[in-house]
Short mmCIF file of C-alpha atoms in Angstrom, two decimals:
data_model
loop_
_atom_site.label_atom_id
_atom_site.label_comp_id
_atom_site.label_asym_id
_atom_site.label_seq_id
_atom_site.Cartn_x
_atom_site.Cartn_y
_atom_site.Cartn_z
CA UNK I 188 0.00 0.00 0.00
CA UNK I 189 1.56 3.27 -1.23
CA UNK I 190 1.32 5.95 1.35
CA UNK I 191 0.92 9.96 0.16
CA UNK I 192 4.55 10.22 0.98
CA UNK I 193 5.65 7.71 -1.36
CA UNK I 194 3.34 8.96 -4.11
CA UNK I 195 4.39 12.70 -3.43
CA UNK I 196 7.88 11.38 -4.08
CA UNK I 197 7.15 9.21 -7.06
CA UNK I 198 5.12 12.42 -8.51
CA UNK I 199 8.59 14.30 -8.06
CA UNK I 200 11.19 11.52 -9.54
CA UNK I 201 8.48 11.40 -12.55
CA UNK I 202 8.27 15.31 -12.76
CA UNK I 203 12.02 15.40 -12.89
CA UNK I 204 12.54 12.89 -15.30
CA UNK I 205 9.88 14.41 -17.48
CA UNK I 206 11.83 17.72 -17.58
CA UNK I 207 15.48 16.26 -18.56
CA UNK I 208 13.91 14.53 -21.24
CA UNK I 209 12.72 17.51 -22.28
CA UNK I 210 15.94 19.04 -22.22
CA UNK I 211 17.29 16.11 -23.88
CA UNK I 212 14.63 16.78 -26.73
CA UNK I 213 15.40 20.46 -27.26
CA UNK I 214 19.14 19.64 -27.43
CA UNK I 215 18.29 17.17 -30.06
CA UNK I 216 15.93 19.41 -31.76
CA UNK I 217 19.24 22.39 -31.60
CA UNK I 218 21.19 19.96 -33.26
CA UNK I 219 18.95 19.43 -36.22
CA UNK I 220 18.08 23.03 -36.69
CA UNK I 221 21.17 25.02 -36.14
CA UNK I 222 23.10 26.21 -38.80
CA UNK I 223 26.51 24.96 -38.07
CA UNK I 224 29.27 23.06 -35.81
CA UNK I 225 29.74 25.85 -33.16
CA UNK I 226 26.08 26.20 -32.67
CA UNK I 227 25.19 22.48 -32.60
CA UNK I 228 27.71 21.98 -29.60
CA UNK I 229 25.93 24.53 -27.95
CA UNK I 230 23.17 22.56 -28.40
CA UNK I 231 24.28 19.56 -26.81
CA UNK I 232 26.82 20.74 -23.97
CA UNK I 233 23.94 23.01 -22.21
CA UNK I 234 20.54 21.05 -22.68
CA UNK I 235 22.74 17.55 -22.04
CA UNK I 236 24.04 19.12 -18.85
CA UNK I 237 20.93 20.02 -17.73
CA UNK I 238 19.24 17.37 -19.08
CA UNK I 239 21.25 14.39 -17.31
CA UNK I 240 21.52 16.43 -13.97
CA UNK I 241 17.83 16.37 -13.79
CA UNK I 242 17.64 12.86 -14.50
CA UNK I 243 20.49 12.00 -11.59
CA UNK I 244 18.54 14.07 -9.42
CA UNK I 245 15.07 11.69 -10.12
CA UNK I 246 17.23 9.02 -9.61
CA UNK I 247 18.85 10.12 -6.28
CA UNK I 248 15.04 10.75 -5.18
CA UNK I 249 14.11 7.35 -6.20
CA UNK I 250 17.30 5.99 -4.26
CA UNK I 251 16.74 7.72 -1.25
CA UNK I 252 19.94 6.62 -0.04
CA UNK I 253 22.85 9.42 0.30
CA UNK I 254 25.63 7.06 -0.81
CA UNK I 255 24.01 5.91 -4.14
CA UNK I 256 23.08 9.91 -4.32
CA UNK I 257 26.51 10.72 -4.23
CA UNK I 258 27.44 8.33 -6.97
CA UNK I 259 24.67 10.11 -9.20
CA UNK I 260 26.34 13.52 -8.46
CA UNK I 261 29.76 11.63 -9.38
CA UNK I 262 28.32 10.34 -12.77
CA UNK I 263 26.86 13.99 -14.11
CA UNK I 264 30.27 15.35 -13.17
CA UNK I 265 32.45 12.81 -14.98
CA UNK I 266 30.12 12.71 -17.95
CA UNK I 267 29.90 17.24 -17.74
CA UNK I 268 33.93 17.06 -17.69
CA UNK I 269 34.07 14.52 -20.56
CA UNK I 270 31.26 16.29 -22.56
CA UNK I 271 32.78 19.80 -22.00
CA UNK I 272 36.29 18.46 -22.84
CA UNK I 273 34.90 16.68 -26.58
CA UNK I 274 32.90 19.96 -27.00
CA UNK I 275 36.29 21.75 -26.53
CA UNK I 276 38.13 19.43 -28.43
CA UNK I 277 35.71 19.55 -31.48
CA UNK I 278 35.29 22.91 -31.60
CA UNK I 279 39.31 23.11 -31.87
CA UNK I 280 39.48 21.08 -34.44
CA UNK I 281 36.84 23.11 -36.86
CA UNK I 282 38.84 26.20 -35.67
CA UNK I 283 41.96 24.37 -37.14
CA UNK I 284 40.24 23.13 -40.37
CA UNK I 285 39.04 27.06 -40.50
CA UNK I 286 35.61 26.68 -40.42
CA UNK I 287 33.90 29.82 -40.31
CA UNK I 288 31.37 29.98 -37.81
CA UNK I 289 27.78 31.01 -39.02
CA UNK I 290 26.54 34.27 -38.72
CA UNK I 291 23.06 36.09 -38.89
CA UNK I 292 22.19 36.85 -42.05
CA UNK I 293 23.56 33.59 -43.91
CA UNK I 294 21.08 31.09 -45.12
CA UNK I 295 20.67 27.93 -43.14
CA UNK Q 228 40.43 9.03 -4.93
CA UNK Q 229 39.43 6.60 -1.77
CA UNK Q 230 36.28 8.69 -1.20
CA UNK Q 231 34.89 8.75 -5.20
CA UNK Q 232 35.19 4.63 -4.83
CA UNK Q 233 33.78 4.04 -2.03
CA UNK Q 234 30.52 6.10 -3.62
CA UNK Q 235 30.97 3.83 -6.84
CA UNK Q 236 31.25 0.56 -4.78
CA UNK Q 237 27.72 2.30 -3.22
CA UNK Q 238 29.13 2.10 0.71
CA UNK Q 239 30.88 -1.39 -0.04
CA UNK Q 240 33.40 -1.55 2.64
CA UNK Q 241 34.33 -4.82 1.54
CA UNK Q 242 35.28 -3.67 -1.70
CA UNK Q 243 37.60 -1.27 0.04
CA UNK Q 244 40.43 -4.07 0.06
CA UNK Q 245 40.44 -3.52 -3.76
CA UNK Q 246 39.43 0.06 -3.97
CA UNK Q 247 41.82 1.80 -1.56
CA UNK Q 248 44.73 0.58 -2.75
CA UNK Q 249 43.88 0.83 -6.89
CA UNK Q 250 42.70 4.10 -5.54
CA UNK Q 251 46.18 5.26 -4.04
CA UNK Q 252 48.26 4.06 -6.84
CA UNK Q 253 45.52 5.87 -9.37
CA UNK Q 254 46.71 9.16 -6.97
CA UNK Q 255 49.89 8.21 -7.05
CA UNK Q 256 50.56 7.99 -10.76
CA UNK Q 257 48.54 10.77 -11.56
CA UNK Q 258 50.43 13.00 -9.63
CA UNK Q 259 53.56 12.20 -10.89
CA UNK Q 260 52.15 12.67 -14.40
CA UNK Q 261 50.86 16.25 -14.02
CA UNK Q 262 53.74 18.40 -15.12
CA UNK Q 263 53.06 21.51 -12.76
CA UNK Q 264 52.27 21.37 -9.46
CA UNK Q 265 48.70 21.12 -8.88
CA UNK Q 266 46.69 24.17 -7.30
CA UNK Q 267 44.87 24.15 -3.96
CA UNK Q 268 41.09 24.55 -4.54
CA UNK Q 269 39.79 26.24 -1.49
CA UNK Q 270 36.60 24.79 0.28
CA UNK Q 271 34.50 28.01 0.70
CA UNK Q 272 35.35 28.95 -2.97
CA UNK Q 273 34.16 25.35 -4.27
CA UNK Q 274 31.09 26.13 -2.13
CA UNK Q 275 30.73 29.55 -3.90
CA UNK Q 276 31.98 27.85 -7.52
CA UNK Q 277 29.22 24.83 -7.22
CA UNK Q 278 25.93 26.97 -6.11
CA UNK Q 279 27.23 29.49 -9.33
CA UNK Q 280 27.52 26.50 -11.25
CA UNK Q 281 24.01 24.98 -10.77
CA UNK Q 282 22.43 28.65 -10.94
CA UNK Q 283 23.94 28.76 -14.63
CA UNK Q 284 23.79 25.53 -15.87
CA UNK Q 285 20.02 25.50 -15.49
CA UNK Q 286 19.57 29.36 -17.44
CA UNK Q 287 22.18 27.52 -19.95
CA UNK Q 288 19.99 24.46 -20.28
CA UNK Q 289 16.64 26.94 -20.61
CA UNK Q 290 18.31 29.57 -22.77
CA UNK Q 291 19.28 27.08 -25.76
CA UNK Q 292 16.60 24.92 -25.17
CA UNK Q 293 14.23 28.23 -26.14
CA UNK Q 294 16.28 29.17 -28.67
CA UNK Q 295 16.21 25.65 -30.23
CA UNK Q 296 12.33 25.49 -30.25
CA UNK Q 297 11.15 28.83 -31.17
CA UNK Q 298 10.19 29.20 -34.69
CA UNK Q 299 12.29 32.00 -35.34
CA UNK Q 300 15.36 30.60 -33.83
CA UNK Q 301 17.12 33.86 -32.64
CA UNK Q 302 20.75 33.60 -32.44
CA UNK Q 303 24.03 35.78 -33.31
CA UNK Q 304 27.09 33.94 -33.28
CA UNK Q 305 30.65 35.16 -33.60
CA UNK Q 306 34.13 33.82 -31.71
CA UNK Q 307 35.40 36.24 -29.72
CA UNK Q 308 39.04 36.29 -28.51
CA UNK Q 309 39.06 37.06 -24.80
CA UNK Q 310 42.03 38.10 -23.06
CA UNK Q 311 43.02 35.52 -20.31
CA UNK Q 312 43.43 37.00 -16.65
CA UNK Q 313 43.89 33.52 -14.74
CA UNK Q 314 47.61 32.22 -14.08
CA UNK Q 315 48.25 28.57 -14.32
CA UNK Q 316 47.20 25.69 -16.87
CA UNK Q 317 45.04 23.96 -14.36
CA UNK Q 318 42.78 27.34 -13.50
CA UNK Q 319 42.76 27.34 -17.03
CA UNK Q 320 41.64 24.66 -18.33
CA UNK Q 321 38.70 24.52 -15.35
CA UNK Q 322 37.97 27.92 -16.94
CA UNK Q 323 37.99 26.96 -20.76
CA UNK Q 324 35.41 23.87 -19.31
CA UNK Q 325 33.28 25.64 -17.29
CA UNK Q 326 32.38 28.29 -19.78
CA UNK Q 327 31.44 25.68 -22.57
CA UNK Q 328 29.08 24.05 -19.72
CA UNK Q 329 27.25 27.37 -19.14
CA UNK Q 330 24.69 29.88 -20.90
CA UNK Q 331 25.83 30.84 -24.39
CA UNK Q 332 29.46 30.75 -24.53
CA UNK Q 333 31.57 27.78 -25.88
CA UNK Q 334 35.38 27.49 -25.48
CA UNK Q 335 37.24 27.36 -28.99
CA UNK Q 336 40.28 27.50 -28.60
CA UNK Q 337 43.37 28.31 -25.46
CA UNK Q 338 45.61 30.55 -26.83
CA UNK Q 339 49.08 31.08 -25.15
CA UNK Q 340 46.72 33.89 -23.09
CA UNK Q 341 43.95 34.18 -25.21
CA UNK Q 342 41.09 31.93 -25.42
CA UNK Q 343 39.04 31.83 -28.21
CA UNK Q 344 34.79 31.52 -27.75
CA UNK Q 345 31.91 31.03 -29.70
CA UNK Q 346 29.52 33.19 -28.39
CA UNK Q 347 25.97 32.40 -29.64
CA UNK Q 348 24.23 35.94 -28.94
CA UNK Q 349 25.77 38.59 -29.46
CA UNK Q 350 23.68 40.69 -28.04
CA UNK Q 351 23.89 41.34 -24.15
CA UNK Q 352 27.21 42.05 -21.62
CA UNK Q 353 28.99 38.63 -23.03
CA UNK Q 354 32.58 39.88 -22.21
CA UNK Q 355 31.49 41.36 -18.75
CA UNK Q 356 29.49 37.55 -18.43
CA UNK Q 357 32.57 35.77 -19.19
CA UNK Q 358 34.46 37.99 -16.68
CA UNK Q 359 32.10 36.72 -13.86
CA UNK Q 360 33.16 33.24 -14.84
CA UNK Q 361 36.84 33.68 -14.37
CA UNK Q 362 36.64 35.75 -11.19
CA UNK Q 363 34.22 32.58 -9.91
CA UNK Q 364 37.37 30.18 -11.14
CA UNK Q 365 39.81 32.31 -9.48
CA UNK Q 366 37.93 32.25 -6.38
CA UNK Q 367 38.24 28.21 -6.37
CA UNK Q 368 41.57 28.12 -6.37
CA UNK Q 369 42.32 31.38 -4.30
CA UNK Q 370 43.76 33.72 -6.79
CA UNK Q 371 42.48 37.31 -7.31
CA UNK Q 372 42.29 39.35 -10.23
CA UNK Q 373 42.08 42.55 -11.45
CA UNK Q 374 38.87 43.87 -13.10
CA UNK Q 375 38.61 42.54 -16.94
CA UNK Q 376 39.35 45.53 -19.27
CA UNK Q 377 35.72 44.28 -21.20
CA UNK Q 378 35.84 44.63 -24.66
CA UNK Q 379 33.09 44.48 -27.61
CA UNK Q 380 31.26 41.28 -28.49
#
């Protein structure tokens, strides 16, 4: 028998796994529709960070255990750091190969 | 190093016997791999640095998220080369990280004190937002610095 606590938390876990997806969606959706490199890592190093730190933080809820929340925290940090670090490194390399970045104006 | 397993092994202390010492060496080798010596972050300022970091990571998340969805897609992007205040490779590099992980800026390229960002609005204080970011970096590991000069977007 669920109690109103357990259902109040469920309602949160699902309410914050509803809104990374969601984040997870409009990065997607950025990397479809902008124009070029540059932009599209915008796309995915913002809306993914959000995105998967609302998801840990469902998960933590649905855990309820401060060790295995920990671990969550550990996992969105290692995967920001490695995200942020292949953004970087990407964005290096079209600097390199002199790709000129978009700008307003230019058709899509 | 001892600390992040024992959150992996999920409060294990059994897998201690394996994860304290893999941990050590991991320390160990790691240390003696870094080429400079390795900067002291400072509690309070990793405090101050973390509740700065959530604050912008979620108006990152929100601001391209809206910018992705709505029809008329506003944007106005352009790299900027920003003149580098911090001291030290490490700072640095936390710096060049962070700043691709929050609202509208993305880190191109580190320069010998220059770093290189893809800004994707123009419009707005970036240079002065960017400024806010180092100073928060500095504060981490304990290093002041003297007001950014700013600059046009």
């Amino acid at each position: 028998m669920m109690s109103t606590l357990d259902t109040l938390t469920a309602g949160i876990e699902y309410a914050l796994y509803a809104a990374g997806a969601f984040f997870f969606l409009a990065g997607s959706v950025g990397l479809v529709r902008f124009p070029d490199v540059y932009t599209r890592l915008h796309a995915l190093t913002k809306a993914d960070n959000l995105g998967l730190g609302l998801v840990c933080l469902g998960l933590a809820v649905r855990a309820g255990s401060p060790v295995v929340a920990l671990k969550l925290l550990l996992i969105w940090l290692l995967v920001l750091g490695a995200g942020a670090t292949a953004c970087y490194l990407v964005a290096e390399a079209a600097r390199a190969a002199e790709v000129a970045p978009w700008t307003r104006g230019e058709r899509r | 190093m001892t600390a992040i397993w024992w959150a992996i092994s999920e409060g294990d202390t059994a897998a201690l016997a394996v994860g304290a010492p893999a941990a050590l060496a991991a320390a160990l080798i790691s240390l003696a791999l870094h080429p400079d010596p390795l900067p002291v972050v400072r509690p309070l300022g990793l405090l101050r640095f973390a509740g700065f970091f959530l604050v912008h990571s979620v108006r990152g998340g929100i601001d391209v998220a809206l910018r992705a969805l709505k029809p008329s897609m506003p944007i106005d992007p352009r790299i900027i080369t920003y003149d580098l205040r911090l001291p030290g490779n490490t700072a640095r590099v936390v710096f060049t990280n962070t700043l691709s992980l929050l609202p509208g800026t993305l880190s191109a390229k580190l320069g010998r004190d220059t770093l290189e960002v893809h800004v994707l609005d123009c419009a707005g204080e970036v240079t002065a937002e960017i400024a806010r970011v180092e100073d928060r970096v500095a504060d981490l590991f304990g290093v002041r610095l003297a007001p950014h000069a700013g600059g046009a977007c």
